[in-house]
XYZ file of C-alpha atoms in Angstrom:
184
model
C -108.197 -200.156 82.291
C -111.705 -201.544 81.192
C -113.008 -200.298 77.895
C -116.485 -198.293 77.607
C -117.253 -199.709 74.288
C -119.318 -203.235 74.763
C -118.868 -205.683 71.929
C -122.335 -206.807 70.603
C -123.565 -209.129 68.262
C -124.224 -207.953 64.465
C -127.477 -206.210 65.027
C -130.586 -205.899 66.899
C -132.754 -208.720 67.545
C -136.556 -208.361 68.195
C -136.390 -210.556 71.433
C -133.135 -208.942 72.755
C -133.224 -209.129 76.522
C -130.757 -206.275 76.787
C -133.190 -203.677 74.816
C -134.867 -201.463 77.450
C -136.654 -199.265 74.487
C -136.367 -199.583 70.854
C -138.133 -197.819 67.988
C -137.675 -195.640 64.953
C -136.514 -192.229 65.296
C -135.050 -189.484 63.012
C -131.522 -188.333 63.714
C -129.686 -185.311 62.523
C -126.864 -186.241 59.782
C -124.639 -183.952 58.121
C -124.511 -183.964 54.454
C -121.263 -184.641 52.433
C -119.195 -181.855 50.666
C -121.770 -181.323 48.015
C -124.699 -181.087 50.468
C -123.289 -179.630 53.648
C -126.637 -178.936 55.340
C -128.079 -181.017 58.177
C -130.729 -183.071 57.506
C -132.895 -185.791 59.754
C -132.663 -189.436 58.525
C -134.753 -192.427 60.165
C -132.919 -194.978 61.790
C -133.694 -197.760 64.298
C -132.941 -196.993 67.793
C -132.171 -199.509 70.707
C -131.482 -198.309 74.400
C -129.591 -200.920 76.373
C -128.416 -200.659 79.987
C -125.039 -199.423 78.633
C -125.621 -197.533 75.436
C -127.857 -195.973 72.575
C -127.202 -197.707 69.507
C -128.899 -197.067 66.091
C -129.191 -199.207 63.241
C -129.828 -199.272 59.472
C -133.147 -201.180 60.064
C -134.972 -203.252 62.653
C -134.211 -206.630 60.887
C -132.194 -209.427 62.493
C -128.477 -208.804 61.123
C -128.856 -205.023 60.550
C -125.487 -203.176 60.672
C -125.082 -201.020 63.734
C -124.136 -197.500 62.429
C -123.455 -195.855 65.976
C -123.220 -196.191 69.678
C -123.175 -193.763 72.464
C -121.864 -195.155 75.389
C -123.784 -193.955 78.566
C -122.196 -193.068 81.728
C -123.094 -190.951 84.838
C -121.697 -187.793 83.030
C -124.033 -188.210 80.218
C -127.144 -185.858 79.936
C -130.249 -185.720 78.035
C -132.466 -182.601 77.292
C -136.230 -182.869 77.309
C -138.086 -181.892 74.236
C -139.004 -178.275 73.610
C -142.043 -176.582 72.122
C -139.956 -174.104 69.950
C -138.163 -176.779 68.310
C -141.774 -178.222 67.733
C -143.167 -175.043 66.347
C -140.119 -174.566 64.105
C -139.826 -178.315 62.623
C -143.002 -180.047 63.518
C -140.970 -182.600 65.354
C -140.136 -182.960 69.046
C -136.352 -182.824 69.642
C -134.419 -185.010 72.386
C -130.658 -184.483 72.617
C -128.404 -186.878 74.168
C -125.032 -185.851 75.220
C -122.055 -188.255 75.362
C -118.502 -187.918 75.819
C -117.369 -187.273 72.350
C -120.777 -187.214 70.600
C -124.351 -185.894 71.085
C -127.271 -187.306 69.234
C -130.158 -185.224 68.469
C -133.269 -187.450 67.748
C -136.700 -186.366 66.410
C -140.149 -187.854 66.585
C -143.634 -186.445 65.594
C -145.138 -187.536 68.833
C -144.549 -185.796 72.352
C -145.238 -188.905 74.269
C -142.747 -190.923 72.465
C -140.193 -188.051 73.065
C -140.798 -188.063 76.703
C -140.718 -191.856 76.954
C -137.254 -191.979 75.344
C -135.983 -189.082 77.489
C -137.038 -190.892 80.734
C -135.583 -194.083 79.710
C -132.372 -192.688 78.716
C -132.295 -190.644 81.994
C -133.076 -193.864 84.157
C -129.964 -195.485 82.358
C -127.781 -192.493 83.181
C -129.187 -192.389 86.761
C -128.358 -196.111 87.205
C -124.602 -195.545 86.390
C -121.840 -195.541 89.019
C -120.583 -192.064 89.311
C -117.257 -191.464 87.227
C -114.060 -190.785 89.270
C -111.267 -188.910 87.985
C -107.690 -189.917 89.235
C -107.312 -186.699 90.681
C -110.440 -187.521 93.061
C -108.981 -190.757 93.995
C -105.881 -189.198 95.023
C -107.717 -186.488 96.978
C -109.657 -189.300 98.884
C -106.265 -191.190 99.422
C -104.812 -187.875 100.921
C -107.807 -187.305 103.020
C -107.847 -190.974 104.568
C -103.998 -190.645 105.275
C -104.008 -187.151 106.482
C -102.884 -188.565 110.071
C -99.820 -190.479 108.778
C -97.189 -188.075 107.571
C -95.135 -190.861 105.963
C -97.655 -192.132 103.793
C -98.682 -188.686 102.572
C -95.081 -187.882 101.717
C -95.078 -191.100 99.617
C -98.271 -189.914 97.935
C -97.106 -186.590 97.112
C -93.622 -187.891 95.755
C -95.353 -190.495 93.446
C -98.093 -188.082 92.028
C -96.467 -185.117 90.549
C -100.132 -183.767 89.794
C -100.453 -182.842 93.513
C -97.523 -180.467 93.380
C -96.525 -177.674 90.855
C -95.169 -179.017 87.524
C -94.476 -177.073 84.500
C -95.794 -180.146 82.211
C -99.369 -179.527 80.912
C -102.598 -181.325 82.097
C -104.029 -183.751 79.497
C -107.163 -184.705 81.546
C -109.555 -182.806 83.550
C -109.030 -182.849 87.160
C -112.689 -183.128 88.165
C -115.493 -184.693 86.255
C -117.953 -182.360 84.576
C -121.253 -183.488 82.916
C -121.464 -183.674 79.243
C -123.261 -181.094 77.467
C -125.471 -178.183 78.683
C -128.215 -175.968 77.768
C -125.966 -173.467 76.035
C -124.470 -175.972 73.707
C -125.401 -176.153 70.108
C -125.458 -179.951 70.127
C -123.264 -180.481 67.179
C -122.044 -184.168 66.725
């Protein structure tokens, strides 16, 4: 199975051909034990066709601090006026498989630009299919052949009753939703 994490060089380069959008944004970061509150911090963000990465600075060789791999199941929330009224910043939330990035900018047009660019990358990704969906497709394709169907059912216990627990979702669901808090 292929890894979703793409190995990249040591840091952003100003003329990086993979960079679709780049710029300074603020991201919520949790404080430590002594400072448990959430506070925004400024990072250099780079959107590529595969991920949304952030760095300590925009200089060549800057350290990559995090990466959110983008798949067809990722989602992005548009900025809302309520957050702007409360904080003075436009908020953009990007949901990934394990993490979510809540990003802030002072300008609405910049927030909209990032949302559109991230959504375009998400839309360009091939749909994620679970093993169950692939099995369902095999069953549909071989519905006229009882011998092949019997073999599929015998080799795949997920298709029949089993007392063992399920460790993965049977169907893919998009990451994030409007009712999630966006912790990450």
